Short mmCIF file of C-alpha atoms and ligand atoms in Angstrom, two decimals:
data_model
loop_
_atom_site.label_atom_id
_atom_site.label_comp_id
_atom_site.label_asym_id
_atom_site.label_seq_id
_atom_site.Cartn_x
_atom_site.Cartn_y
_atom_site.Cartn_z
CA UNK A 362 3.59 7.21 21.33
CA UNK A 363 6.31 6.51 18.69
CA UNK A 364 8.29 3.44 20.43
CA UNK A 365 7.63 0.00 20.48
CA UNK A 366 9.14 -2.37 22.88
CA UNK A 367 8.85 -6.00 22.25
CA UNK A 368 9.72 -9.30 24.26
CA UNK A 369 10.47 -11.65 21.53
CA UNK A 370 10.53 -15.61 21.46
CA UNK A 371 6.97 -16.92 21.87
CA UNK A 372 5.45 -18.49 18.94
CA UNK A 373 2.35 -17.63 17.76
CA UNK A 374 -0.92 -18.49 17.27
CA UNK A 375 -4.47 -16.92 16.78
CA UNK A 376 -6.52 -15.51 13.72
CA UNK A 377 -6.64 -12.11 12.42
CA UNK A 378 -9.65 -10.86 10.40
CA UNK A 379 -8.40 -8.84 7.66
CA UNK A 380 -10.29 -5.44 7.00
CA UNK A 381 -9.83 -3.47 3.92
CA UNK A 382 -6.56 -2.44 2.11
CA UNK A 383 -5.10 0.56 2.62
CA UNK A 384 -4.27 0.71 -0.61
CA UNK A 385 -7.66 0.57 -1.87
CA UNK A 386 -9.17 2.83 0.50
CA UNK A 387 -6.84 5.23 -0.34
CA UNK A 388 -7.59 5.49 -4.27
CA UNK A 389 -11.36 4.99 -3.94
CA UNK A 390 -11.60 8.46 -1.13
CA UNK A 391 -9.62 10.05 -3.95
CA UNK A 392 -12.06 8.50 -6.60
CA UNK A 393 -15.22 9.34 -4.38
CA UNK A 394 -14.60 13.19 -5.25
CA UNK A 395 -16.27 12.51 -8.80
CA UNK A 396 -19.70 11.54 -7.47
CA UNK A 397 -22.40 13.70 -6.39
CA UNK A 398 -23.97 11.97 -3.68
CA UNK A 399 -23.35 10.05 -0.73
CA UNK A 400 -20.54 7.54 -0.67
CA UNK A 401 -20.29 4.57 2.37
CA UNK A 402 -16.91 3.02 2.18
CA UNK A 403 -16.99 0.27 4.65
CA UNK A 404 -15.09 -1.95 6.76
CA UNK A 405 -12.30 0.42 7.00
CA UNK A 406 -8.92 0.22 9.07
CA UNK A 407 -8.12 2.55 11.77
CA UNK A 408 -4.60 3.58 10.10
CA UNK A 409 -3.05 7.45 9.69
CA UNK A 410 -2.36 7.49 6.03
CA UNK A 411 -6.50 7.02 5.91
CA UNK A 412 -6.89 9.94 8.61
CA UNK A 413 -4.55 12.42 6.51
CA UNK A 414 -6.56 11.74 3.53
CA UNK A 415 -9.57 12.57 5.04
CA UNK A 416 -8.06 15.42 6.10
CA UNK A 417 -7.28 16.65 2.87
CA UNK A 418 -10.62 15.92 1.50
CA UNK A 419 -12.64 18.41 4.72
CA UNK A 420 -10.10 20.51 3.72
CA UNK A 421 -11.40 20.67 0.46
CA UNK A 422 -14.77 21.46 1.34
CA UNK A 423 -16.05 17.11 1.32
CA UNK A 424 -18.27 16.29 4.22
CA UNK A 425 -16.84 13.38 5.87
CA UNK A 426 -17.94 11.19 8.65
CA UNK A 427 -16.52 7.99 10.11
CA UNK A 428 -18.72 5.53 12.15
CA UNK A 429 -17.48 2.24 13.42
CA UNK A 430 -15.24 1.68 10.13
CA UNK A 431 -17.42 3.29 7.59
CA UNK A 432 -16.17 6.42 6.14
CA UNK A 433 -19.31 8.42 4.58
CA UNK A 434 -18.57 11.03 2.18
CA UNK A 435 -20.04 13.41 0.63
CA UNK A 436 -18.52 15.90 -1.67
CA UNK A 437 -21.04 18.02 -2.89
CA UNK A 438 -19.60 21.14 -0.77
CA UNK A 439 -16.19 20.60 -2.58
CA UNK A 440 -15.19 24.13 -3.72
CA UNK A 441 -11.66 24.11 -3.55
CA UNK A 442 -9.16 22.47 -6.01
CA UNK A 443 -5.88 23.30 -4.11
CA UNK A 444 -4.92 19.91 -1.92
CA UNK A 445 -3.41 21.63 1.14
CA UNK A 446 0.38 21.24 0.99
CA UNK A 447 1.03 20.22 5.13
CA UNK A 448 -1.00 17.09 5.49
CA UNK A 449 -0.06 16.13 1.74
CA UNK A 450 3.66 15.84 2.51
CA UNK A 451 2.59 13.06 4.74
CA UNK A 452 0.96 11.11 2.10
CA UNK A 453 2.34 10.37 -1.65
CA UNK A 454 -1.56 9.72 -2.56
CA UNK A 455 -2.97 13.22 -2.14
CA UNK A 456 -1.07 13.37 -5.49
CA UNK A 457 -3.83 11.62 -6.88
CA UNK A 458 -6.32 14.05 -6.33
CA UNK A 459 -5.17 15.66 -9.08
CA UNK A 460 -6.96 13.12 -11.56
CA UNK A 461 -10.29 13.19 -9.53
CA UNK A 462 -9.98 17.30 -9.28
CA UNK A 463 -9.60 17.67 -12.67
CA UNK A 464 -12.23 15.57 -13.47
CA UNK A 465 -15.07 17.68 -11.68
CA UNK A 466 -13.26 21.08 -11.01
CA UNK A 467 -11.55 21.19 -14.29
CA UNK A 468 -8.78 22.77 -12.56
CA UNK A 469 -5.95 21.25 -9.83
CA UNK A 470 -3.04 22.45 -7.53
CA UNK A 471 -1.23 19.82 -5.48
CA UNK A 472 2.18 20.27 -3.61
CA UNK A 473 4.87 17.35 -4.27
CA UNK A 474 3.64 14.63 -2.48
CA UNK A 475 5.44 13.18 0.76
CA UNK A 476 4.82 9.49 2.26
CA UNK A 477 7.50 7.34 3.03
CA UNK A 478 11.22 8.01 1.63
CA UNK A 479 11.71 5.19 -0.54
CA UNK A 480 13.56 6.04 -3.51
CA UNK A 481 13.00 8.58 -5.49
CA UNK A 482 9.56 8.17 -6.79
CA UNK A 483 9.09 10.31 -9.48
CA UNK A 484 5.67 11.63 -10.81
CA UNK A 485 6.87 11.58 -14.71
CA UNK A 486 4.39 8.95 -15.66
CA UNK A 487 1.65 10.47 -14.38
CA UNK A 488 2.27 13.92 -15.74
CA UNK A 489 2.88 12.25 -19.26
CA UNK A 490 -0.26 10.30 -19.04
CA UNK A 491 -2.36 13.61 -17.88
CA UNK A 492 -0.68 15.84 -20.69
CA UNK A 493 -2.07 13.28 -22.72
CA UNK A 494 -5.27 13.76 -21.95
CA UNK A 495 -5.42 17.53 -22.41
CA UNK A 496 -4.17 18.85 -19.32
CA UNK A 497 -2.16 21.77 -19.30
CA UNK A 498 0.46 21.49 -16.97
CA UNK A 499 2.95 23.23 -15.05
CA UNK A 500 5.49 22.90 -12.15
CA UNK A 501 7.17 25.41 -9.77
CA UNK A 502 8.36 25.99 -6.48
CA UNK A 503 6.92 22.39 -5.38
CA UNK A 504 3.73 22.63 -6.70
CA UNK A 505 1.90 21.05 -9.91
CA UNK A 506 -0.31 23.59 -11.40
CA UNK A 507 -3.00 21.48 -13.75
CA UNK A 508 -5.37 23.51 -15.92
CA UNK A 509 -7.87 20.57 -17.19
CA UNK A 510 -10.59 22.63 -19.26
CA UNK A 511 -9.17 20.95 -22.79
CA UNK A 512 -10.02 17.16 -20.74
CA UNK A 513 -10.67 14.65 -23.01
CA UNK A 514 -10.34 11.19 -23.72
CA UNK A 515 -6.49 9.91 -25.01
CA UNK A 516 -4.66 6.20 -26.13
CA UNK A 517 -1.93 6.50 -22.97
CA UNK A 518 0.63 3.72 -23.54
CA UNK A 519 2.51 4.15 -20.36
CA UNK A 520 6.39 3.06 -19.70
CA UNK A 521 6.22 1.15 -16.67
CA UNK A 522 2.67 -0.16 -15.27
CA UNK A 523 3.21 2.74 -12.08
CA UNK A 524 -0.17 1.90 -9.80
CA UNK A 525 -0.57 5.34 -8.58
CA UNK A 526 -0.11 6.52 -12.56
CA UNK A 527 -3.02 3.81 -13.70
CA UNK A 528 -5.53 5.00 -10.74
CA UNK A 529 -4.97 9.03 -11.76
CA UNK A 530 -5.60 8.63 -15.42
CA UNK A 531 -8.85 6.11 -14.84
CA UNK A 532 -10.04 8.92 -12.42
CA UNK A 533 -8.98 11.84 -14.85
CA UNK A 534 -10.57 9.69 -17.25
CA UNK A 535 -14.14 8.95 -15.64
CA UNK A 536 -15.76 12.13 -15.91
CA UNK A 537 -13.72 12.97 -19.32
CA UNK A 538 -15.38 12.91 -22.91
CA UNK A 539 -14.37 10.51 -25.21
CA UNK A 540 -12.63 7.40 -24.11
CA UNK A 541 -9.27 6.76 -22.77
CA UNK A 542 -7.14 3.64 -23.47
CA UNK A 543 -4.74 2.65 -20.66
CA UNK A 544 -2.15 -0.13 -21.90
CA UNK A 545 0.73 -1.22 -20.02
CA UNK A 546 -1.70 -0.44 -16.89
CA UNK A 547 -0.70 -1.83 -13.75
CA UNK A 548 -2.28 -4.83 -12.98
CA UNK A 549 -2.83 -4.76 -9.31
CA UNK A 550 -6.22 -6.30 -7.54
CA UNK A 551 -6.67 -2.44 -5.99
CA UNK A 552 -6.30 -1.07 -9.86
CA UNK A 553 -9.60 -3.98 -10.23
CA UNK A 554 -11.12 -3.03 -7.12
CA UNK A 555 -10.87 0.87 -8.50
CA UNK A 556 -12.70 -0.32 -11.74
CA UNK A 557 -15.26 -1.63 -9.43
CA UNK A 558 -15.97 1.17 -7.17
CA UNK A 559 -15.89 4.05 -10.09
CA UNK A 560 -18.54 1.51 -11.98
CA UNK A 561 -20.41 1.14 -8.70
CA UNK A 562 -21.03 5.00 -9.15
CA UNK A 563 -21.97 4.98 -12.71
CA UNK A 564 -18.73 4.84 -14.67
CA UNK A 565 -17.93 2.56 -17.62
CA UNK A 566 -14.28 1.26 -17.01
CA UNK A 567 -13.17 -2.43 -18.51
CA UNK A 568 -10.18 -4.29 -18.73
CA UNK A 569 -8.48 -3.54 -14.73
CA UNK A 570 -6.24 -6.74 -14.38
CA UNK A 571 -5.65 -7.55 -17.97
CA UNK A 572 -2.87 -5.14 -18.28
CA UNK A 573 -5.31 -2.76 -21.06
CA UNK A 574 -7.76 -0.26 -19.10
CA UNK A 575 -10.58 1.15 -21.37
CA UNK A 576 -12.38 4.00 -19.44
CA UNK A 577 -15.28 5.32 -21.78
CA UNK A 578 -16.15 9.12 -19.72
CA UNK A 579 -19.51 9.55 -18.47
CA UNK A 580 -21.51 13.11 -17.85
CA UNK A 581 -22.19 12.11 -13.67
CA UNK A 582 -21.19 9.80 -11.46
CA UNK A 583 -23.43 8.90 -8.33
CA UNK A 584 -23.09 7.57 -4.59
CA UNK A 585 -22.61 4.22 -3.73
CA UNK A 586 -21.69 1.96 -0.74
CA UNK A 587 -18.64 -0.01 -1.43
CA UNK A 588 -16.44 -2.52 0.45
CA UNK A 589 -12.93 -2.56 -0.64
CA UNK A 590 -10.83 -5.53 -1.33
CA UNK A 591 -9.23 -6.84 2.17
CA UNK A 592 -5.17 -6.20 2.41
CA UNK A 593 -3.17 -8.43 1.20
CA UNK A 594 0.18 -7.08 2.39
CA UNK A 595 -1.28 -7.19 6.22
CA UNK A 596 -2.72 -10.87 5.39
CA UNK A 597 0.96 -11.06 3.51
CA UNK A 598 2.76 -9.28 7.21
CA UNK A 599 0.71 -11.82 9.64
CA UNK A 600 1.73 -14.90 7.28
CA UNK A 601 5.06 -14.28 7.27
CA UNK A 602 5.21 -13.44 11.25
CA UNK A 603 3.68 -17.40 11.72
CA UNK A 604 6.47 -18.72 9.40
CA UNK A 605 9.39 -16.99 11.16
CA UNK A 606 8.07 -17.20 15.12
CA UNK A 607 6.51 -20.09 14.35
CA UNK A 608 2.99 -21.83 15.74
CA UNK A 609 0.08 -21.31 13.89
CA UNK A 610 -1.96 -18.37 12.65
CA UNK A 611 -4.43 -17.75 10.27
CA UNK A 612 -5.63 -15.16 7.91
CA UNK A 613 -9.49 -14.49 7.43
CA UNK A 614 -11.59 -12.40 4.79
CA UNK A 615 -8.39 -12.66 2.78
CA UNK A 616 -8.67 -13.15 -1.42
CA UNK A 617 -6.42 -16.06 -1.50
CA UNK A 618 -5.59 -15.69 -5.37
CA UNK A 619 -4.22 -12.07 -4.01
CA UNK A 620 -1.60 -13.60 -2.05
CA UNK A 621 -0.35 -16.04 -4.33
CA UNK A 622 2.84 -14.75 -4.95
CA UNK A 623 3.59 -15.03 -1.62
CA UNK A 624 1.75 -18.37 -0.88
CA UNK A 625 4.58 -19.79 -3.40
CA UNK A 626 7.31 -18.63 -2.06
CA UNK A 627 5.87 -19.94 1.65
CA UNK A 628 4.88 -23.62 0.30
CA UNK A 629 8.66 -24.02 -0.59
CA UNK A 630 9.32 -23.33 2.86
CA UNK A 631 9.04 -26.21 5.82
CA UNK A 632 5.31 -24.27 6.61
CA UNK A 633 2.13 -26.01 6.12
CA UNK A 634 -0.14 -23.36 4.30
CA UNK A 635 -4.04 -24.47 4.03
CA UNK A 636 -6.19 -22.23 1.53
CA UNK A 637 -10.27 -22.05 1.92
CA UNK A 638 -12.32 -19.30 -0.48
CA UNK A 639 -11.52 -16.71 2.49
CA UNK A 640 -9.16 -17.96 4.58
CA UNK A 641 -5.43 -18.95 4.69
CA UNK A 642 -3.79 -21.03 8.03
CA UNK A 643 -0.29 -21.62 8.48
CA UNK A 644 1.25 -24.37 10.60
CA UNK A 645 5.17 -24.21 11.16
CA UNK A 646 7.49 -27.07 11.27
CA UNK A 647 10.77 -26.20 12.86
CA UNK A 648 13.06 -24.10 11.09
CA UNK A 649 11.78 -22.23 7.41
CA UNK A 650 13.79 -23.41 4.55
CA UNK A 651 15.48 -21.03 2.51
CA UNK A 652 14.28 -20.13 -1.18
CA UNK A 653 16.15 -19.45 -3.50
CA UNK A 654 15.08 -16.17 -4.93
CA UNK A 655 12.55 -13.59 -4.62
CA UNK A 656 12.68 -10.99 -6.91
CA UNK A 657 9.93 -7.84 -6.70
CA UNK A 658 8.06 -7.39 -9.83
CA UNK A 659 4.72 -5.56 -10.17
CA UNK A 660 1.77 -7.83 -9.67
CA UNK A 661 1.47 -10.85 -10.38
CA UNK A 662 4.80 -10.90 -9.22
CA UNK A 663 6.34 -10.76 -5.49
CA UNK A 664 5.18 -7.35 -3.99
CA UNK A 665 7.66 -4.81 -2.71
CA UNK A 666 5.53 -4.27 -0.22
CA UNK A 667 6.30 -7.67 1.24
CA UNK A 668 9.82 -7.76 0.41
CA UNK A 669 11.22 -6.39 3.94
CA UNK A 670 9.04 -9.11 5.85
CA UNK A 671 10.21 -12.13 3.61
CA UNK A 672 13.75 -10.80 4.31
CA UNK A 673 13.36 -11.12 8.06
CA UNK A 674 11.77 -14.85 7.11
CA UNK A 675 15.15 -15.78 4.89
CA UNK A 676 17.28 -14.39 7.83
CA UNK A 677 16.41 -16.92 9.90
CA UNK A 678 15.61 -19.51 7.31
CA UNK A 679 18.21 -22.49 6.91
CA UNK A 680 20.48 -21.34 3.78
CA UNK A 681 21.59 -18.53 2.10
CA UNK A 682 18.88 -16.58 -0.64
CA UNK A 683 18.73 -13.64 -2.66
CA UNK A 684 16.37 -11.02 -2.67
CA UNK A 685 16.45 -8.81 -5.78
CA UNK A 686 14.14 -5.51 -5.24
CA UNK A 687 13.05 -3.96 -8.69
CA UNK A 688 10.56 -1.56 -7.78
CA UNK A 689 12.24 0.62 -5.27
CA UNK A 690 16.09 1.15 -4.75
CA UNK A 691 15.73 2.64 -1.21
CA UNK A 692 14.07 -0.76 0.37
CA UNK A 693 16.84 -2.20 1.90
CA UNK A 694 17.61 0.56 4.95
CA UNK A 695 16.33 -2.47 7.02
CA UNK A 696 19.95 -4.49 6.65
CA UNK A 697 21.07 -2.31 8.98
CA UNK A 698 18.58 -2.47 11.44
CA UNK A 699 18.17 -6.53 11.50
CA UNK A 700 22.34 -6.88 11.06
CA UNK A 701 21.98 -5.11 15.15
CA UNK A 702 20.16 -7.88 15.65
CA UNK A 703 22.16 -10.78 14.33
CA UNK A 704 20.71 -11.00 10.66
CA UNK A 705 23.82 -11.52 8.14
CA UNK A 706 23.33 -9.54 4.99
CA UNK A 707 25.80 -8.02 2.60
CA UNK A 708 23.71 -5.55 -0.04
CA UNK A 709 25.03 -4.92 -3.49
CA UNK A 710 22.94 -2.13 -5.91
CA UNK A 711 19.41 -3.83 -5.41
CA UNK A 712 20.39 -7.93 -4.63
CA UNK A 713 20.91 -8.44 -0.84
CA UNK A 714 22.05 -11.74 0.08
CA UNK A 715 21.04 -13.19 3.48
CA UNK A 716 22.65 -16.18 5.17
CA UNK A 717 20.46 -17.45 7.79
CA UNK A 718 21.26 -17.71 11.29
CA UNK A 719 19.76 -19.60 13.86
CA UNK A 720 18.62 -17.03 16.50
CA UNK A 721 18.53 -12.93 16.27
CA UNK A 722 19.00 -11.39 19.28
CA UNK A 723 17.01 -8.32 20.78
CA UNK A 724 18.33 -4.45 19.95
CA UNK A 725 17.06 -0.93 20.00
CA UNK A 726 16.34 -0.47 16.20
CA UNK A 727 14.77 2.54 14.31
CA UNK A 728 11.62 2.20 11.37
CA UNK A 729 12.69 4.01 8.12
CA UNK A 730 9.13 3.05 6.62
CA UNK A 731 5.92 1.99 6.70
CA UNK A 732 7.19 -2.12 5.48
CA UNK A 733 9.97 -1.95 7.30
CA UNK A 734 8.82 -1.37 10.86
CA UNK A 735 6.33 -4.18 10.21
CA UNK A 736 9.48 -6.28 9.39
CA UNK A 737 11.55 -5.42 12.52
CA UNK A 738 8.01 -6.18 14.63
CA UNK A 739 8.41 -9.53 13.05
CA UNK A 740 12.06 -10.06 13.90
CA UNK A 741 11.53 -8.32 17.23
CA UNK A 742 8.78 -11.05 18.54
CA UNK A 743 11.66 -13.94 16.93
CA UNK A 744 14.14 -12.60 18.82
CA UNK A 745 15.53 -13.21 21.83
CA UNK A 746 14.86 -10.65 24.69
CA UNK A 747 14.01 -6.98 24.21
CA UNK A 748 14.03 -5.07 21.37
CA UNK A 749 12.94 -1.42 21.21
CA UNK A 750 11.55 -0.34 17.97
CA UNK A 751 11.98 3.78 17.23
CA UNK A 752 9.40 5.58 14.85
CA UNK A 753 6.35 3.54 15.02
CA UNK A 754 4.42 6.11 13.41
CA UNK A 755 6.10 4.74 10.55
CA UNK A 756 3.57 1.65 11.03
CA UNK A 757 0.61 3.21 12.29
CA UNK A 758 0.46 4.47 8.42
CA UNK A 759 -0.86 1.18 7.59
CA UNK A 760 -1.20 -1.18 10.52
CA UNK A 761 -4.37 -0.60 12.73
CA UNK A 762 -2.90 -1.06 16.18
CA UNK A 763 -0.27 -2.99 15.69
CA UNK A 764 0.20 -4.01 19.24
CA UNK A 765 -2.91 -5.28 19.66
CA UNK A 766 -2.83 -7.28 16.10
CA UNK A 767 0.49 -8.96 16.92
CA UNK A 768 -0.80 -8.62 21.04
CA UNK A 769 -3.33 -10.71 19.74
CA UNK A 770 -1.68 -13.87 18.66
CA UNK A 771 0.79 -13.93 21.71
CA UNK A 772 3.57 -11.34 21.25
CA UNK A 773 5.02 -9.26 24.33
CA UNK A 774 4.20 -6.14 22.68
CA UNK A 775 3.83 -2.76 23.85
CA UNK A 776 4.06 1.14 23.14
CA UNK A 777 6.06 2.88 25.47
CA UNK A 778 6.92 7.10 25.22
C1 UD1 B 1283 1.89 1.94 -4.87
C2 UD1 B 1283 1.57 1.55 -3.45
C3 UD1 B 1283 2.85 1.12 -2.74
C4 UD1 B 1283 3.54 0.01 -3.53
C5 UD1 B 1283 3.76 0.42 -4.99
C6 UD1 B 1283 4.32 -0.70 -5.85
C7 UD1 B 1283 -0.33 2.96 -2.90
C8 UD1 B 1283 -0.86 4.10 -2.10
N1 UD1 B 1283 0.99 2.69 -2.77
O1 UD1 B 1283 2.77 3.06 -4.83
O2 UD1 B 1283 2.50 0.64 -1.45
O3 UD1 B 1283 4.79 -0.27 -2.95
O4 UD1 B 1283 2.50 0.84 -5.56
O5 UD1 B 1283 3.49 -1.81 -5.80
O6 UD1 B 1283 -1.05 2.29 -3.59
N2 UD1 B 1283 7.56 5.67 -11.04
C9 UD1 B 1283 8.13 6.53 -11.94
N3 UD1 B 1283 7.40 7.58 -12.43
C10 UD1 B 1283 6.09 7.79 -12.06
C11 UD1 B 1283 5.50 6.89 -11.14
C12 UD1 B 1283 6.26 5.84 -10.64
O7 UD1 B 1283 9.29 6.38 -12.30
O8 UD1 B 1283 5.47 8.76 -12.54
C13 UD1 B 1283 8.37 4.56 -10.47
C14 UD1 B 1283 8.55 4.70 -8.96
O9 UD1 B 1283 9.63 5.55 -8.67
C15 UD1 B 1283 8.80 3.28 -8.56
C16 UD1 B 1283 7.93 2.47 -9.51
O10 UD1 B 1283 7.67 3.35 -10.63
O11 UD1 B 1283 10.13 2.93 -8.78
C17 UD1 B 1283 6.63 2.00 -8.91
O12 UD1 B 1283 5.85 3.09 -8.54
P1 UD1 B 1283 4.25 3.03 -8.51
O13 UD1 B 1283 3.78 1.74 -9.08
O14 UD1 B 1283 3.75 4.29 -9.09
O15 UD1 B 1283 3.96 3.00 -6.95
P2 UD1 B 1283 3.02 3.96 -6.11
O16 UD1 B 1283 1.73 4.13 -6.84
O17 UD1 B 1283 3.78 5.14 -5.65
#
């Protein structure tokens, strides 16, 4: 079912365990198509961007089998190098089956990718990066024809860190001869946790995190079991619902130095934020406090991927902040959405400027994205009576049940048709 309706104005209070980022999971399927035996990827979430993945990789001829949140893999019947174009326009990632394709089939077609409508996410850095490396390349009618037999290792300097670019070229790059030098690599903990898995099957990559990815490519690559890094933007979702709704909540099997962006940004607030090794609790006090700024940057700085959720948090903070988004131009559909409910925003280019109101009220409201209908869920339990929230499917891309995670710590929450 596609609609949400939530009763909003209870605080909350509860602890969610944190299972493994989507945006880990999603990379490390894609890099599992290098090895020759059995992969285990564990503690996985129950979330549709995962499902259409998988999807692609049967397609493809992989052997796939999920049991109680471990996805085991097994690619050895992969005979196909064509990613299916219908479940690919749901998900921008099956583009990055191209790198892991090339690297054992020599050869690649993929259809341009789909996934959420957020700007205009071009795929020039990756193409660059793979032309580099001695793939011949060419585009028409929607597809990306890559002919990979010259592979070989390359110095890539690319022109913006681009995550999905960095996790193509270090899979192109595994299985490549000679070595490849990544700089201006995105420095993202799922670019690390990449590193980790590809070594985990045998590769030799260094560097992930420091900005300057050396990749030295290896004949085989074997099985391995592997637990990816826990999600920070759900951890980041579930913090941010605590500060606005208020009460207390709790975060656990978190990476607290993942969240730390965030965790900034919070302490400034009236919130009372403790950090263990694995765990992060919020208290609220009252009203948040606005901050001044938040700006997205790529990591270590704020995450886009938070940036709709700290907006509902500054709408009903005390003051008037800014919130400059950098990384995608399309991320601010949500103004609309949260001005039905009472939210008072005025949007100029990519700065939106959000004077905080005391109360927001219920509305029928529509999800544009994946972030964004996590951000209405939050401003839908704050607010006052009923609010109806179109499109869920939007968040089942990367929310495991959502009712039952924000069910869990006290919200009226339900699906209805
Ligand atoms: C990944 C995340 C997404 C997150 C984003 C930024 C996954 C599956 N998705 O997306 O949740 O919001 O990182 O942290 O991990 N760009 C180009 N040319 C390219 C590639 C990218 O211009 O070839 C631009 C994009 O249009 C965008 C910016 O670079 O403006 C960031 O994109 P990128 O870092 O590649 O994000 P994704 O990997 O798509």
């Amino acid at each position: 079912m596609m609609r949400l309706l939530i009763k909003g104005g209870r605080a909350l209070h509860g602890e969610v365990r944190i299972k493994a980022a989507k945006n880990a999971v999603l990379p490390i399927l894609a890099a599992s198509v290098l090895a020759d035996g059995e992969c285990e990827i564990c503690d996985v979430p129950k979330i549709t961007d995962i499902d259409y993945m998988l999807t692609i990789l049967r397609s493809l001829g992989s052997d796939v089998r999920v049991e109680d949140g471990h996805i085991f893999i097994r690619n050895q019947g992969i005979s196909d190098y064509i990613v299916p174009g219908e479940p690919a326009k749901e998900l921008r990632s099956s583009f990055f089956l191209l790198g892991p394709l090339i690297g054992r089939m020599r050869r690649a077609v993929v259809s341009y990718p789909g996934g959420c409508d957020i700007g205009v996410r071009p795929l020039d850095i990756h193409i660059k990066g793979l032309r580099e490396m001695g793939i011949a390349i060419e585009e028409s009618h929607g597809k990306i024809y890559c002919d990979g037999n010259r592979l070989k290792g390359a110095d890539i300097a690319l022109d913006f860190p681009s995550v999905g670019a960095t996790e193509n070229l270090m899979m192109a790059a595994a299985l490549a001869k000679g070595t490849t030098r990544i700089s201006n690599a995105a420095k993202e903990p799922e670019i690390v946790d990449l590193q980790n898995f590809i070594n985990a099957m045998g590769g030799k990559v260094s560097g992930a995190g420091s900005g300057k990815i050396v990749v030295e490519g290896v004949e085989k690559l074997h099985g391995c079991r592997y637990t990816p890094i826990p999600d920070r933007i759900v951890a980041g979702t579930i913090l941010i619902a605590g500060a606005v709704c208020g009460g207390d909540v709790s975060v656990a099997n978190v990476i607290p130095e993942h969240l730390e962006p965030l965790l900034f940004k919070i302490n400034k607030s009236t919130c009372q934020l403790t950090v263990q090794s694995d765990k992060i609790s919020l208290v609220a006090h009252g009203r948040p406090k606005v901050f001044d700024k938040v700006e997205t940057q790529p990591y270590p700085g704020f995450p886009t991927d938070l940036q709709s959720q700290i907006m509902v948090m500054m709408s009903v903070a005390e003051g008037t902040g800014v919130i400059v988004e950098n990384i995608f131009e399309t991320r601010f559909r949500i103004v609309r959405e949260l001005t039905k409910m009472g939210a008072i925003i005025t949007v100029k280019d990519r700065t939106a400027v959000i004077r905080g109101v005391n109360r927001l009220e219920g509305a029928a409201v529509s999800a544009a994205d994946l972030r964004g209908g996590a951000a209405l869920v939050i401003a839908g339990a704050k607010a006052d009576g009923y609010t109806t929230i179109d499109n869920a499917r939007y968040i089942d891309r990367g929310y495991e049940a959502v009712e039952e995670l924000f069910g869990g710590l006290g919200v009226e929450i339900k699906r209805i048709g």
